[in-house]
Amino acid sequence: MSNTLPKIALDTEHGRLEVVLYEADAPNAVASLLELAEQGFYTSQKFFSGAPQMRLHFGQTAAGEGCGYRVEQEPSPRRHFDTAGMVGLSPEAQDNGGEFFIALEALPHLDGTCPVVGRVVSGEELLPQLKVGSELRSVKILREGTPREVQKTVIREPRITLSRS
């Protein structure tokens, strides 16, 4: 396994957020995020949230559908939602395999319930500008992780429209 963590870029209407992914702590969630990013699943999505002051979610189509499968939660005792910019796998979504969130503040109540998938390492100053409805233009893979097949429970056949940027 490489000593270099996988890294992605979330290109938003406000600028770019770069996120390192904690592959060793949430290998299946990271594999799902990378696979869907490679397929173009996140292109032209909007951020959404039921708690917009605390976290913003991404990973639903304009029709409100997820990726069509569920992955098991992989909470790690090593990682915590202790600051803004932590990225986690959604604890609520039925087809959560592609639904992630960015913490806008510390969220200690989520520790141990859902995995910390990564952390924003560049573009943190953009977090206060992101709102419900802000556009996520794309998710790009900057540095690959260890190739891994996603372990998932299919909920429905995905209706993913692929786009090339």
Short mmCIF file of C-alpha atoms in Angstrom, two decimals:
data_model
loop_
_atom_site.label_atom_id
_atom_site.label_comp_id
_atom_site.label_asym_id
_atom_site.label_seq_id
_atom_site.Cartn_x
_atom_site.Cartn_y
_atom_site.Cartn_z
CA MET A 1 0.00 0.00 0.00
CA SER A 2 1.27 3.46 -0.85
CA ASN A 3 2.23 5.93 1.88
CA THR A 4 0.53 8.67 -0.13
CA LEU A 5 -3.13 9.29 0.63
CA PRO A 6 -5.56 9.54 -2.29
CA LYS A 7 -6.70 13.08 -3.01
CA ILE A 8 -9.67 14.62 -4.80
CA ALA A 9 -10.71 18.11 -5.87
CA LEU A 10 -14.26 19.35 -5.43
CA ASP A 11 -14.69 22.10 -8.01
CA THR A 12 -17.54 24.34 -6.87
CA GLU A 13 -18.99 27.58 -8.16
CA HIS A 14 -16.96 29.31 -5.41
CA GLY A 15 -13.63 27.64 -6.16
CA ARG A 16 -11.74 24.43 -5.49
CA LEU A 17 -11.60 22.37 -2.31
CA GLU A 18 -8.88 19.71 -2.15
CA VAL A 19 -9.55 16.74 0.10
CA VAL A 20 -7.19 14.00 1.26
CA LEU A 21 -8.99 10.69 1.73
CA TYR A 22 -8.41 8.37 4.69
CA GLU A 23 -8.31 5.16 2.72
CA ALA A 24 -6.99 3.02 5.61
CA ASP A 25 -9.80 4.15 7.93
CA ALA A 26 -12.76 3.96 5.52
CA PRO A 27 -11.55 1.85 2.57
CA ASN A 28 -14.97 0.97 1.17
CA ALA A 29 -16.40 4.49 1.41
CA VAL A 30 -13.26 5.92 -0.21
CA ALA A 31 -13.41 3.31 -2.99
CA SER A 32 -17.05 4.24 -3.64
CA LEU A 33 -16.28 7.97 -3.77
CA LEU A 34 -13.37 7.43 -6.16
CA GLU A 35 -15.37 5.08 -8.42
CA LEU A 36 -18.29 7.50 -8.68
CA ALA A 37 -15.97 10.48 -9.25
CA GLU A 38 -14.32 8.58 -12.09
CA GLN A 39 -17.77 7.90 -13.62
CA GLY A 40 -18.74 11.60 -13.46
CA PHE A 41 -21.58 10.99 -10.98
CA TYR A 42 -20.97 14.26 -9.09
CA THR A 43 -20.89 16.54 -12.13
CA SER A 44 -23.28 19.52 -11.88
CA GLN A 45 -24.85 18.50 -8.57
CA LYS A 46 -26.09 20.90 -5.89
CA PHE A 47 -25.13 20.83 -2.23
CA PHE A 48 -28.06 20.00 0.06
CA SER A 49 -28.65 19.52 3.78
CA GLY A 50 -31.19 19.09 6.52
CA ALA A 51 -28.78 20.90 8.86
CA PRO A 52 -27.17 23.56 6.63
CA GLN A 53 -25.39 25.40 9.45
CA MET A 54 -23.59 22.17 10.43
CA ARG A 55 -22.87 20.24 7.24
CA LEU A 56 -23.48 20.21 3.50
CA HIS A 57 -24.13 17.00 1.60
CA PHE A 58 -23.38 16.05 -1.99
CA GLY A 59 -24.19 12.89 -3.92
CA GLN A 60 -27.76 13.21 -5.15
CA THR A 61 -28.94 13.86 -8.68
CA ALA A 62 -31.27 16.74 -9.56
CA ALA A 63 -34.12 14.23 -9.13
CA GLY A 64 -32.99 13.61 -5.53
CA GLU A 65 -31.66 10.13 -6.23
CA GLY A 66 -28.47 8.68 -4.85
CA CYS A 67 -26.12 6.28 -6.59
CA GLY A 68 -28.44 3.26 -6.17
CA TYR A 69 -26.47 1.30 -3.59
CA ARG A 70 -25.65 1.24 0.08
CA VAL A 71 -22.28 0.72 1.75
CA GLU A 72 -21.74 -0.24 5.37
CA GLN A 73 -20.60 2.44 7.80
CA GLU A 74 -16.92 2.08 8.77
CA PRO A 75 -16.41 4.39 11.76
CA SER A 76 -12.80 4.53 12.92
CA PRO A 77 -11.78 5.34 16.49
CA ARG A 78 -8.73 7.15 15.04
CA ARG A 79 -10.67 9.84 13.17
CA HIS A 80 -13.07 12.45 14.54
CA PHE A 81 -15.36 15.20 13.29
CA ASP A 82 -13.42 17.65 15.44
CA THR A 83 -13.26 20.62 13.07
CA ALA A 84 -14.80 22.18 9.98
CA GLY A 85 -13.68 20.59 6.72
CA MET A 86 -13.94 16.96 7.77
CA VAL A 87 -15.65 14.81 5.11
CA GLY A 88 -17.90 11.92 6.08
CA LEU A 89 -20.16 9.27 4.59
CA SER A 90 -23.80 10.19 5.07
CA PRO A 91 -25.36 8.36 8.01
CA GLU A 92 -28.96 8.91 6.85
CA ALA A 93 -29.28 8.06 3.18
CA GLN A 94 -30.75 4.69 2.18
CA ASP A 95 -28.46 4.56 -0.85
CA ASN A 96 -25.55 6.24 0.88
CA GLY A 97 -22.80 4.78 -1.34
CA GLY A 98 -22.28 8.12 -3.05
CA GLU A 99 -23.62 10.57 -0.48
CA PHE A 100 -20.97 12.40 1.50
CA PHE A 101 -20.91 15.58 3.56
CA ILE A 102 -18.51 18.34 4.50
CA ALA A 103 -18.62 19.45 8.13
CA LEU A 104 -19.00 23.22 8.50
CA GLU A 105 -18.16 22.98 12.21
CA ALA A 106 -17.05 20.32 14.69
CA LEU A 107 -19.63 17.50 14.81
CA PRO A 108 -18.62 15.30 17.77
CA HIS A 109 -22.09 13.72 17.92
CA LEU A 110 -21.23 11.89 14.65
CA ASP A 111 -18.03 10.32 15.99
CA GLY A 112 -18.42 6.56 15.99
CA THR A 113 -21.62 6.59 13.90
CA CYS A 114 -20.23 7.26 10.43
CA PRO A 115 -16.75 7.25 8.98
CA VAL A 116 -14.51 10.25 8.57
CA VAL A 117 -13.62 9.73 4.94
CA GLY A 118 -11.25 12.67 4.52
CA ARG A 119 -10.34 16.25 5.31
CA VAL A 120 -10.25 19.49 3.31
CA VAL A 121 -6.58 20.46 3.03
CA SER A 122 -6.86 23.33 0.55
CA GLY A 123 -9.66 25.83 0.00
CA GLU A 124 -10.89 25.85 3.62
CA GLU A 125 -11.60 29.57 3.26
CA LEU A 126 -14.39 28.67 0.81
CA LEU A 127 -16.40 26.67 3.37
CA PRO A 128 -18.38 29.71 4.67
CA GLN A 129 -19.38 30.56 1.08
CA LEU A 130 -20.91 27.14 0.38
CA LYS A 131 -24.66 26.99 0.93
CA VAL A 132 -27.58 24.71 0.13
CA GLY A 133 -27.99 25.00 -3.64
CA SER A 134 -24.34 25.89 -4.35
CA GLU A 135 -23.15 24.02 -7.41
CA LEU A 136 -20.66 21.18 -7.20
CA ARG A 137 -19.33 21.33 -10.74
CA SER A 138 -17.24 18.18 -10.53
CA VAL A 139 -15.18 15.87 -8.36
CA LYS A 140 -11.78 15.10 -9.87
CA ILE A 141 -9.28 12.51 -8.74
CA LEU A 142 -5.93 14.18 -8.15
CA ARG A 143 -4.14 11.17 -6.70
CA GLU A 144 -5.37 7.58 -6.94
CA GLY A 145 -5.74 5.29 -3.99
CA THR A 146 -5.25 1.55 -3.83
CA PRO A 147 -7.54 -0.08 -6.43
CA ARG A 148 -10.39 -1.78 -4.59
CA GLU A 149 -13.80 -3.16 -5.51
CA VAL A 150 -16.66 -1.45 -3.67
CA GLN A 151 -18.60 -3.79 -1.38
CA LYS A 152 -22.21 -2.64 -1.80
CA THR A 153 -25.83 -3.60 -1.41
CA VAL A 154 -27.73 -2.60 -4.56
CA ILE A 155 -30.99 -0.78 -3.79
CA ARG A 156 -32.02 -0.04 -7.38
CA GLU A 157 -30.42 0.17 -10.79
CA PRO A 158 -28.51 3.45 -10.98
CA ARG A 159 -29.57 6.09 -13.45
CA ILE A 160 -26.25 7.84 -13.76
CA THR A 161 -25.76 10.23 -16.64
CA LEU A 162 -22.09 10.31 -17.45
CA SER A 163 -20.43 13.47 -18.59
CA ARG A 164 -16.91 14.19 -19.64
CA SER A 165 -15.29 17.39 -18.40
#
